[in-house]
């Protein structure tokens, strides 16, 4: 399953992350083949996912930011039964682990703020078993290299990726893709 998404990312390693309707409307018109939905609720998530899917793109919902649900497995069941989402993003190991049992592609998001957060990654990844990990901020090539050497899970760099140089540097450091809410990056 991971290989299918990796093939898509090999063709275009830029993921459009959207946080509002205007961003969604633009993102679905780009060459980005994966859309990260960062802001939705139980009322509109199905429609948002349908818009993404209507443009032959993969839809990943940030389950932690899905308003109207709790951070419990029932939110995953709701997403599976009520939408056509392809995957989820979460900072919570237990949600990522549970999402796999529902057949979702999974992205475990990490905020690398210090050496302690870096050192705890492998234990969390062992518990979550994600298809991908997402590292924020994503414009730290040295940290991407450290993670790549430590973890055998494909890396998505995200957060503060604003310029072409950031994209190129992250990919050269070992990320398989970058995710950005900056619409200028979507066209690189």
Short mmCIF file of N, CA, C and O in Angstrom, two decimals, residues 1-124:
data_model
loop_
_atom_site.label_atom_id
_atom_site.label_comp_id
_atom_site.label_asym_id
_atom_site.label_seq_id
_atom_site.Cartn_x
_atom_site.Cartn_y
_atom_site.Cartn_z
N UNK A 1 0.82 -1.19 0.00
CA UNK A 1 0.00 0.00 0.00
C UNK A 1 0.87 1.26 0.00
O UNK A 1 0.64 2.17 -0.77
N UNK A 2 1.88 1.32 0.87
CA UNK A 2 2.78 2.47 0.93
C UNK A 2 3.44 2.72 -0.41
O UNK A 2 3.62 3.87 -0.82
N UNK A 3 3.75 1.65 -1.13
CA UNK A 3 4.43 1.78 -2.41
C UNK A 3 3.59 2.55 -3.41
O UNK A 3 4.12 3.28 -4.24
N UNK A 4 2.26 2.40 -3.36
CA UNK A 4 1.40 3.13 -4.29
C UNK A 4 1.52 4.63 -4.07
O UNK A 4 1.61 5.40 -5.03
N UNK A 5 1.51 5.06 -2.83
CA UNK A 5 1.64 6.49 -2.54
C UNK A 5 3.05 6.95 -2.87
O UNK A 5 3.25 8.04 -3.40
N UNK A 6 4.05 6.12 -2.58
CA UNK A 6 5.42 6.49 -2.93
C UNK A 6 5.58 6.67 -4.44
O UNK A 6 6.30 7.58 -4.87
N UNK A 7 4.91 5.85 -5.23
CA UNK A 7 4.96 6.01 -6.68
C UNK A 7 4.35 7.36 -7.10
O UNK A 7 4.88 8.05 -7.97
N UNK A 8 3.24 7.72 -6.49
CA UNK A 8 2.59 9.00 -6.77
C UNK A 8 3.54 10.14 -6.39
O UNK A 8 3.70 11.11 -7.14
N UNK A 9 4.20 10.02 -5.23
CA UNK A 9 5.11 11.07 -4.77
C UNK A 9 6.39 11.13 -5.61
O UNK A 9 6.98 12.20 -5.73
N UNK A 10 6.78 10.02 -6.19
CA UNK A 10 7.96 10.03 -7.06
C UNK A 10 7.71 10.90 -8.29
O UNK A 10 8.61 11.55 -8.80
N UNK A 11 6.47 10.91 -8.76
CA UNK A 11 6.10 11.74 -9.91
C UNK A 11 5.98 13.21 -9.53
O UNK A 11 6.33 14.08 -10.30
N UNK A 12 5.44 13.49 -8.35
CA UNK A 12 5.30 14.86 -7.87
C UNK A 12 5.41 14.85 -6.35
O UNK A 12 4.44 14.51 -5.67
N UNK A 13 6.57 15.23 -5.81
CA UNK A 13 6.79 15.14 -4.36
C UNK A 13 6.23 16.30 -3.55
O UNK A 13 6.52 16.42 -2.37
N UNK A 14 5.40 17.14 -4.16
CA UNK A 14 4.81 18.26 -3.44
C UNK A 14 3.37 17.91 -3.07
O UNK A 14 2.56 17.57 -3.93
N UNK A 15 3.08 18.01 -1.78
CA UNK A 15 1.74 17.76 -1.25
C UNK A 15 1.13 19.10 -0.88
O UNK A 15 1.73 19.88 -0.14
N UNK A 16 -0.06 19.36 -1.39
CA UNK A 16 -0.77 20.60 -1.04
C UNK A 16 -1.51 20.36 0.28
O UNK A 16 -2.34 19.47 0.38
N UNK A 17 -1.18 21.17 1.27
CA UNK A 17 -1.88 21.13 2.55
C UNK A 17 -2.84 22.31 2.58
O UNK A 17 -2.43 23.45 2.36
N UNK A 18 -4.12 22.03 2.81
CA UNK A 18 -5.13 23.08 2.76
C UNK A 18 -5.79 23.28 4.11
O UNK A 18 -6.03 22.32 4.84
N UNK A 19 -6.06 24.54 4.41
CA UNK A 19 -6.67 24.85 5.70
C UNK A 19 -7.95 25.67 5.56
O UNK A 19 -8.56 26.02 6.55
N UNK A 20 -8.35 25.96 4.31
CA UNK A 20 -9.60 26.69 4.10
C UNK A 20 -10.13 26.42 2.70
O UNK A 20 -9.47 25.78 1.88
N UNK A 21 -11.33 26.91 2.45
CA UNK A 21 -12.01 26.66 1.17
C UNK A 21 -11.23 27.23 -0.01
O UNK A 21 -11.12 26.59 -1.05
N UNK A 22 -10.70 28.43 0.14
CA UNK A 22 -9.92 29.06 -0.93
C UNK A 22 -8.70 28.21 -1.28
O UNK A 22 -8.40 27.99 -2.46
N UNK A 23 -8.00 27.73 -0.27
CA UNK A 23 -6.84 26.86 -0.51
C UNK A 23 -7.24 25.57 -1.20
O UNK A 23 -6.54 25.10 -2.11
N UNK A 24 -8.35 24.99 -0.78
CA UNK A 24 -8.83 23.76 -1.40
C UNK A 24 -9.15 23.98 -2.87
O UNK A 24 -8.74 23.18 -3.73
N UNK A 25 -9.85 25.07 -3.17
CA UNK A 25 -10.22 25.35 -4.56
C UNK A 25 -8.99 25.50 -5.44
O UNK A 25 -9.00 25.07 -6.60
N UNK A 26 -7.93 26.10 -4.91
CA UNK A 26 -6.71 26.24 -5.70
C UNK A 26 -5.95 24.91 -5.78
O UNK A 26 -5.47 24.53 -6.84
N UNK A 27 -5.84 24.22 -4.66
CA UNK A 27 -5.05 22.98 -4.61
C UNK A 27 -5.57 21.93 -5.58
O UNK A 27 -4.77 21.23 -6.21
N UNK A 28 -6.88 21.82 -5.72
CA UNK A 28 -7.42 20.78 -6.61
C UNK A 28 -7.15 21.09 -8.07
O UNK A 28 -7.26 20.20 -8.91
N UNK A 29 -6.75 22.32 -8.36
CA UNK A 29 -6.44 22.71 -9.75
C UNK A 29 -4.95 22.54 -10.06
O UNK A 29 -4.54 22.69 -11.20
N UNK A 30 -4.12 22.23 -9.07
CA UNK A 30 -2.67 22.11 -9.27
C UNK A 30 -2.32 20.69 -9.72
O UNK A 30 -3.17 19.81 -9.77
N UNK A 31 -1.03 20.49 -9.99
CA UNK A 31 -0.52 19.16 -10.33
C UNK A 31 -0.28 18.30 -9.09
O UNK A 31 0.10 17.13 -9.23
N UNK A 32 -0.46 18.85 -7.91
CA UNK A 32 -0.29 18.06 -6.68
C UNK A 32 -1.29 16.91 -6.70
O UNK A 32 -2.47 17.11 -6.96
N UNK A 33 -0.81 15.71 -6.44
CA UNK A 33 -1.69 14.54 -6.51
C UNK A 33 -2.19 14.10 -5.14
O UNK A 33 -3.05 13.22 -5.05
N UNK A 34 -1.64 14.70 -4.09
CA UNK A 34 -2.09 14.40 -2.73
C UNK A 34 -2.45 15.72 -2.06
O UNK A 34 -1.70 16.70 -2.15
N UNK A 35 -3.59 15.72 -1.36
CA UNK A 35 -4.05 16.89 -0.63
C UNK A 35 -4.16 16.50 0.85
O UNK A 35 -4.83 15.52 1.18
N UNK A 36 -3.51 17.27 1.71
CA UNK A 36 -3.66 17.13 3.16
C UNK A 36 -4.73 18.12 3.60
O UNK A 36 -4.57 19.33 3.41
N UNK A 37 -5.80 17.62 4.18
CA UNK A 37 -6.91 18.44 4.66
C UNK A 37 -6.67 18.72 6.13
O UNK A 37 -6.78 17.83 6.97
N UNK A 38 -6.31 19.98 6.43
CA UNK A 38 -5.91 20.33 7.79
C UNK A 38 -7.02 20.98 8.61
O UNK A 38 -6.85 21.18 9.81
N UNK A 39 -8.13 21.30 7.98
CA UNK A 39 -9.19 21.97 8.70
C UNK A 39 -10.53 21.50 8.16
O UNK A 39 -10.89 21.84 7.04
N UNK A 40 -11.23 20.72 8.95
CA UNK A 40 -12.55 20.25 8.53
C UNK A 40 -13.35 19.90 9.78
O UNK A 40 -12.82 19.91 10.89
N UNK A 41 -14.62 19.60 9.56
CA UNK A 41 -15.46 19.18 10.67
C UNK A 41 -16.36 18.04 10.19
O UNK A 41 -16.35 17.70 9.01
N UNK A 42 -17.11 17.47 11.10
CA UNK A 42 -17.92 16.31 10.73
C UNK A 42 -19.02 16.66 9.74
O UNK A 42 -19.54 15.78 9.07
N UNK A 43 -19.35 17.92 9.61
CA UNK A 43 -20.37 18.34 8.66
C UNK A 43 -19.80 18.44 7.24
O UNK A 43 -20.42 18.00 6.29
N UNK A 44 -18.58 18.99 7.10
CA UNK A 44 -18.06 19.26 5.76
C UNK A 44 -16.97 18.32 5.27
O UNK A 44 -16.59 18.37 4.10
N UNK A 45 -16.45 17.45 6.10
CA UNK A 45 -15.31 16.63 5.69
C UNK A 45 -15.64 15.73 4.50
O UNK A 45 -14.82 15.57 3.61
N UNK A 46 -16.83 15.17 4.48
CA UNK A 46 -17.22 14.32 3.35
C UNK A 46 -17.23 15.08 2.04
O UNK A 46 -16.73 14.59 1.01
N UNK A 47 -17.77 16.31 2.05
CA UNK A 47 -17.80 17.14 0.84
C UNK A 47 -16.40 17.54 0.41
O UNK A 47 -16.09 17.55 -0.79
N UNK A 48 -15.54 17.87 1.37
CA UNK A 48 -14.17 18.25 1.05
C UNK A 48 -13.44 17.08 0.39
O UNK A 48 -12.80 17.23 -0.65
N UNK A 49 -13.56 15.91 0.99
CA UNK A 49 -12.92 14.71 0.43
C UNK A 49 -13.47 14.43 -0.96
O UNK A 49 -12.70 14.13 -1.88
N UNK A 50 -14.77 14.56 -1.14
CA UNK A 50 -15.37 14.32 -2.46
C UNK A 50 -14.82 15.29 -3.51
O UNK A 50 -14.58 14.89 -4.66
N UNK A 51 -14.60 16.55 -3.14
CA UNK A 51 -14.02 17.52 -4.08
C UNK A 51 -12.61 17.08 -4.49
O UNK A 51 -12.26 17.15 -5.66
N UNK A 52 -11.84 16.64 -3.52
CA UNK A 52 -10.47 16.19 -3.81
C UNK A 52 -10.52 14.97 -4.73
O UNK A 52 -9.81 14.91 -5.74
N UNK A 53 -11.34 14.01 -4.40
CA UNK A 53 -11.44 12.77 -5.18
C UNK A 53 -11.97 13.03 -6.60
O UNK A 53 -11.58 12.35 -7.54
N UNK A 54 -12.86 14.01 -6.75
CA UNK A 54 -13.41 14.35 -8.07
C UNK A 54 -12.32 14.85 -9.02
O UNK A 54 -12.51 14.81 -10.23
N UNK A 55 -11.19 15.27 -8.46
CA UNK A 55 -10.07 15.74 -9.27
C UNK A 55 -8.95 14.70 -9.32
O UNK A 55 -7.80 15.03 -9.59
N UNK A 56 -9.31 13.45 -9.03
CA UNK A 56 -8.38 12.32 -9.10
C UNK A 56 -7.14 12.51 -8.23
O UNK A 56 -6.02 12.20 -8.63
N UNK A 57 -7.36 13.02 -7.03
CA UNK A 57 -6.28 13.22 -6.07
C UNK A 57 -6.55 12.40 -4.82
O UNK A 57 -7.70 12.02 -4.56
N UNK A 58 -5.50 12.10 -4.08
CA UNK A 58 -5.65 11.38 -2.82
C UNK A 58 -5.92 12.37 -1.70
O UNK A 58 -5.28 13.42 -1.62
N UNK A 59 -6.86 12.03 -0.83
CA UNK A 59 -7.27 12.91 0.28
C UNK A 59 -6.84 12.31 1.61
O UNK A 59 -7.22 11.20 1.95
N UNK A 60 -6.04 13.08 2.34
CA UNK A 60 -5.61 12.71 3.69
C UNK A 60 -6.20 13.71 4.67
O UNK A 60 -6.00 14.92 4.51
N UNK A 61 -6.90 13.24 5.67
CA UNK A 61 -7.54 14.10 6.67
C UNK A 61 -6.71 14.10 7.94
O UNK A 61 -6.36 13.04 8.46
N UNK A 62 -6.42 15.31 8.44
CA UNK A 62 -5.73 15.41 9.73
C UNK A 62 -6.77 15.14 10.80
O UNK A 62 -7.57 16.00 11.14
N UNK A 63 -6.78 13.93 11.30
CA UNK A 63 -7.82 13.46 12.21
C UNK A 63 -7.81 14.21 13.53
O UNK A 63 -8.87 14.43 14.14
N UNK A 64 -6.65 14.68 13.97
CA UNK A 64 -6.57 15.44 15.23
C UNK A 64 -7.28 16.78 15.11
O UNK A 64 -7.71 17.36 16.11
N UNK A 65 -7.39 17.31 13.89
CA UNK A 65 -8.00 18.62 13.66
C UNK A 65 -9.42 18.51 13.11
O UNK A 65 -10.01 19.53 12.72
N UNK A 66 -9.97 17.31 13.07
CA UNK A 66 -11.34 17.11 12.59
C UNK A 66 -12.31 17.50 13.71
O UNK A 66 -12.50 16.78 14.68
N UNK A 67 -12.90 18.69 13.57
CA UNK A 67 -13.79 19.22 14.60
C UNK A 67 -15.06 18.40 14.71
O UNK A 67 -15.58 17.91 13.72
N UNK A 68 -15.53 18.26 15.94
CA UNK A 68 -16.76 17.52 16.19
C UNK A 68 -16.51 16.07 16.53
O UNK A 68 -17.46 15.31 16.73
N UNK A 69 -15.25 15.67 16.60
CA UNK A 69 -14.92 14.30 17.00
C UNK A 69 -13.95 14.34 18.17
O UNK A 69 -13.32 15.36 18.44
N UNK A 70 -13.83 13.23 18.82
CA UNK A 70 -12.85 13.10 19.89
C UNK A 70 -11.62 12.43 19.31
O UNK A 70 -11.62 11.98 18.18
N UNK A 71 -10.59 12.40 20.07
CA UNK A 71 -9.37 11.72 19.64
C UNK A 71 -9.45 10.25 19.99
O UNK A 71 -8.53 9.68 20.57
N UNK A 72 -10.55 9.65 19.62
CA UNK A 72 -10.76 8.23 19.88
C UNK A 72 -11.00 7.52 18.56
O UNK A 72 -11.31 8.13 17.54
N UNK A 73 -10.89 6.21 18.62
CA UNK A 73 -10.99 5.39 17.41
C UNK A 73 -12.32 5.56 16.68
O UNK A 73 -12.39 5.40 15.47
N UNK A 74 -13.36 5.94 17.38
CA UNK A 74 -14.66 6.13 16.73
C UNK A 74 -14.58 7.21 15.64
O UNK A 74 -15.33 7.16 14.66
N UNK A 75 -13.68 8.16 15.79
CA UNK A 75 -13.49 9.18 14.75
C UNK A 75 -12.99 8.54 13.47
O UNK A 75 -13.38 8.95 12.37
N UNK A 76 -12.15 7.54 13.58
CA UNK A 76 -11.66 6.82 12.40
C UNK A 76 -12.79 6.03 11.74
O UNK A 76 -12.91 6.00 10.52
N UNK A 77 -13.61 5.40 12.57
CA UNK A 77 -14.76 4.66 12.04
C UNK A 77 -15.69 5.61 11.30
O UNK A 77 -16.16 5.29 10.20
N UNK A 78 -15.94 6.77 11.88
CA UNK A 78 -16.77 7.78 11.22
C UNK A 78 -16.18 8.16 9.86
O UNK A 78 -16.87 8.20 8.86
N UNK A 79 -14.88 8.45 9.84
CA UNK A 79 -14.21 8.86 8.61
C UNK A 79 -14.30 7.76 7.55
O UNK A 79 -14.56 8.03 6.39
N UNK A 80 -14.12 6.51 7.97
CA UNK A 80 -14.17 5.39 7.04
C UNK A 80 -15.58 5.19 6.47
O UNK A 80 -15.76 4.96 5.28
N UNK A 81 -16.58 5.28 7.34
CA UNK A 81 -17.95 5.01 6.92
C UNK A 81 -18.63 6.19 6.23
O UNK A 81 -19.57 6.01 5.46
N UNK A 82 -18.13 7.42 6.48
CA UNK A 82 -18.83 8.60 5.99
C UNK A 82 -18.10 9.35 4.88
O UNK A 82 -18.64 10.32 4.36
N UNK A 83 -16.86 8.94 4.56
CA UNK A 83 -16.11 9.64 3.53
C UNK A 83 -15.36 8.63 2.66
O UNK A 83 -15.32 7.44 2.95
N UNK A 84 -14.72 9.16 1.64
CA UNK A 84 -13.86 8.35 0.78
C UNK A 84 -12.39 8.72 0.99
O UNK A 84 -11.59 8.62 0.06
N UNK A 85 -12.05 9.16 2.20
CA UNK A 85 -10.68 9.57 2.49
C UNK A 85 -9.72 8.40 2.26
O UNK A 85 -10.05 7.24 2.53
N UNK A 86 -8.55 8.72 1.74
CA UNK A 86 -7.52 7.71 1.49
C UNK A 86 -6.62 7.50 2.69
O UNK A 86 -6.09 6.41 2.89
N UNK A 87 -6.43 8.56 3.47
CA UNK A 87 -5.49 8.45 4.57
C UNK A 87 -5.77 9.45 5.67
O UNK A 87 -6.64 10.32 5.55
N UNK A 88 -5.00 9.30 6.74
CA UNK A 88 -5.12 10.20 7.88
C UNK A 88 -3.73 10.68 8.28
O UNK A 88 -2.72 10.03 8.00
N UNK A 89 -3.72 11.79 8.98
CA UNK A 89 -2.52 12.36 9.58
C UNK A 89 -2.84 12.51 11.06
O UNK A 89 -3.95 12.93 11.42
N UNK A 90 -1.89 12.17 11.92
CA UNK A 90 -2.10 12.35 13.36
C UNK A 90 -0.76 12.44 14.07
O UNK A 90 0.23 11.86 13.63
N UNK A 91 -0.77 13.16 15.18
CA UNK A 91 0.40 13.21 16.06
C UNK A 91 0.34 12.12 17.12
O UNK A 91 1.29 11.95 17.87
N UNK A 92 -0.75 11.39 17.15
CA UNK A 92 -0.98 10.40 18.19
C UNK A 92 -0.72 8.98 17.68
O UNK A 92 -1.39 8.52 16.76
N UNK A 93 0.23 8.31 18.31
CA UNK A 93 0.62 6.96 17.89
C UNK A 93 -0.56 6.00 17.86
O UNK A 93 -0.71 5.22 16.92
N UNK A 94 -1.42 6.05 18.87
CA UNK A 94 -2.54 5.11 18.93
C UNK A 94 -3.54 5.35 17.80
O UNK A 94 -4.13 4.40 17.28
N UNK A 95 -3.72 6.60 17.38
CA UNK A 95 -4.64 6.88 16.26
C UNK A 95 -4.05 6.38 14.95
O UNK A 95 -4.76 5.81 14.12
N UNK A 96 -2.76 6.58 14.76
CA UNK A 96 -2.10 6.10 13.54
C UNK A 96 -2.19 4.58 13.48
O UNK A 96 -2.54 4.01 12.44
N UNK A 97 -1.88 3.93 14.58
CA UNK A 97 -1.93 2.47 14.63
C UNK A 97 -3.35 1.96 14.31
O UNK A 97 -3.53 1.05 13.50
N UNK A 98 -4.35 2.57 14.93
CA UNK A 98 -5.74 2.14 14.71
C UNK A 98 -6.18 2.41 13.27
O UNK A 98 -6.93 1.63 12.69
N UNK A 99 -5.71 3.51 12.69
CA UNK A 99 -6.12 3.88 11.33
C UNK A 99 -5.71 2.82 10.31
O UNK A 99 -6.41 2.60 9.32
N UNK A 100 -4.60 2.17 10.55
CA UNK A 100 -4.17 1.10 9.62
C UNK A 100 -5.20 -0.03 9.57
O UNK A 100 -5.45 -0.60 8.51
N UNK A 101 -5.80 -0.34 10.71
CA UNK A 101 -6.78 -1.42 10.74
C UNK A 101 -8.06 -1.05 9.96
O UNK A 101 -8.82 -1.93 9.57
N UNK A 102 -8.26 0.23 9.73
CA UNK A 102 -9.40 0.69 8.92
C UNK A 102 -9.03 0.80 7.44
O UNK A 102 -9.86 1.18 6.62
N UNK A 103 -7.79 0.49 7.11
CA UNK A 103 -7.37 0.51 5.72
C UNK A 103 -6.88 1.85 5.22
O UNK A 103 -6.72 2.04 4.01
N UNK A 104 -6.64 2.80 6.11
CA UNK A 104 -6.14 4.10 5.71
C UNK A 104 -4.63 4.08 5.51
O UNK A 104 -3.91 3.37 6.21
N UNK A 105 -4.14 4.90 4.57
CA UNK A 105 -2.73 5.26 4.56
C UNK A 105 -2.52 6.11 5.80
O UNK A 105 -3.41 6.89 6.17
N UNK A 106 -1.35 6.00 6.42
CA UNK A 106 -1.14 6.72 7.67
C UNK A 106 0.11 7.58 7.63
O UNK A 106 1.15 7.17 7.11
N UNK A 107 -0.02 8.77 8.20
CA UNK A 107 1.10 9.69 8.35
C UNK A 107 1.17 10.06 9.83
O UNK A 107 0.20 10.61 10.38
N UNK A 108 2.29 9.72 10.45
CA UNK A 108 2.50 10.09 11.85
C UNK A 108 3.31 11.38 11.86
O UNK A 108 4.43 11.42 11.39
N UNK A 109 2.71 12.44 12.38
CA UNK A 109 3.31 13.78 12.37
C UNK A 109 4.10 14.01 13.66
O UNK A 109 3.62 13.75 14.75
N UNK A 110 5.33 14.52 13.47
CA UNK A 110 6.22 14.82 14.59
C UNK A 110 6.69 16.26 14.54
O UNK A 110 7.09 16.74 13.47
N UNK A 111 6.68 16.91 15.68
CA UNK A 111 7.28 18.24 15.81
C UNK A 111 8.65 18.04 16.44
O UNK A 111 8.75 17.65 17.61
N UNK A 112 9.70 18.27 15.67
CA UNK A 112 11.06 18.12 16.18
C UNK A 112 11.51 19.46 16.75
O UNK A 112 11.97 20.32 16.02
N UNK A 113 11.37 19.60 18.05
CA UNK A 113 11.71 20.87 18.69
C UNK A 113 12.99 20.80 19.50
O UNK A 113 13.58 21.82 19.81
N UNK A 114 13.42 19.57 19.82
CA UNK A 114 14.64 19.42 20.60
C UNK A 114 15.13 17.98 20.49
O UNK A 114 14.50 17.14 19.85
N UNK A 115 16.26 17.69 21.14
CA UNK A 115 16.83 16.35 21.05
C UNK A 115 15.94 15.31 21.72
O UNK A 115 15.94 14.14 21.32
N UNK A 116 15.18 15.71 22.73
CA UNK A 116 14.30 14.75 23.40
C UNK A 116 13.19 14.28 22.44
O UNK A 116 12.87 13.09 22.40
N UNK A 117 12.63 15.20 21.67
CA UNK A 117 11.58 14.79 20.72
C UNK A 117 12.18 13.89 19.63
O UNK A 117 11.53 12.96 19.16
N UNK A 118 13.42 14.16 19.25
CA UNK A 118 14.10 13.31 18.26
C UNK A 118 14.34 11.91 18.83
O UNK A 118 14.07 10.91 18.17
N UNK A 119 14.82 11.83 20.05
CA UNK A 119 15.14 10.52 20.65
C UNK A 119 13.91 9.66 20.91
O UNK A 119 13.99 8.44 20.92
N UNK A 120 12.75 10.28 21.09
CA UNK A 120 11.55 9.49 21.39
C UNK A 120 10.82 9.01 20.14
O UNK A 120 9.88 8.23 20.23
N UNK A 121 11.26 9.44 18.96
CA UNK A 121 10.56 9.09 17.72
C UNK A 121 10.50 7.59 17.47
O UNK A 121 9.45 7.07 17.10
N UNK A 122 11.62 6.90 17.63
CA UNK A 122 11.63 5.48 17.26
C UNK A 122 10.66 4.66 18.10
O UNK A 122 10.01 3.75 17.59
N UNK A 123 10.51 4.99 19.38
CA UNK A 123 9.56 4.27 20.23
C UNK A 123 8.12 4.52 19.76
O UNK A 123 7.32 3.60 19.66
N UNK A 124 7.82 5.79 19.45
CA UNK A 124 6.47 6.11 18.97
C UNK A 124 6.18 5.45 17.63
O UNK A 124 5.07 4.95 17.40
#
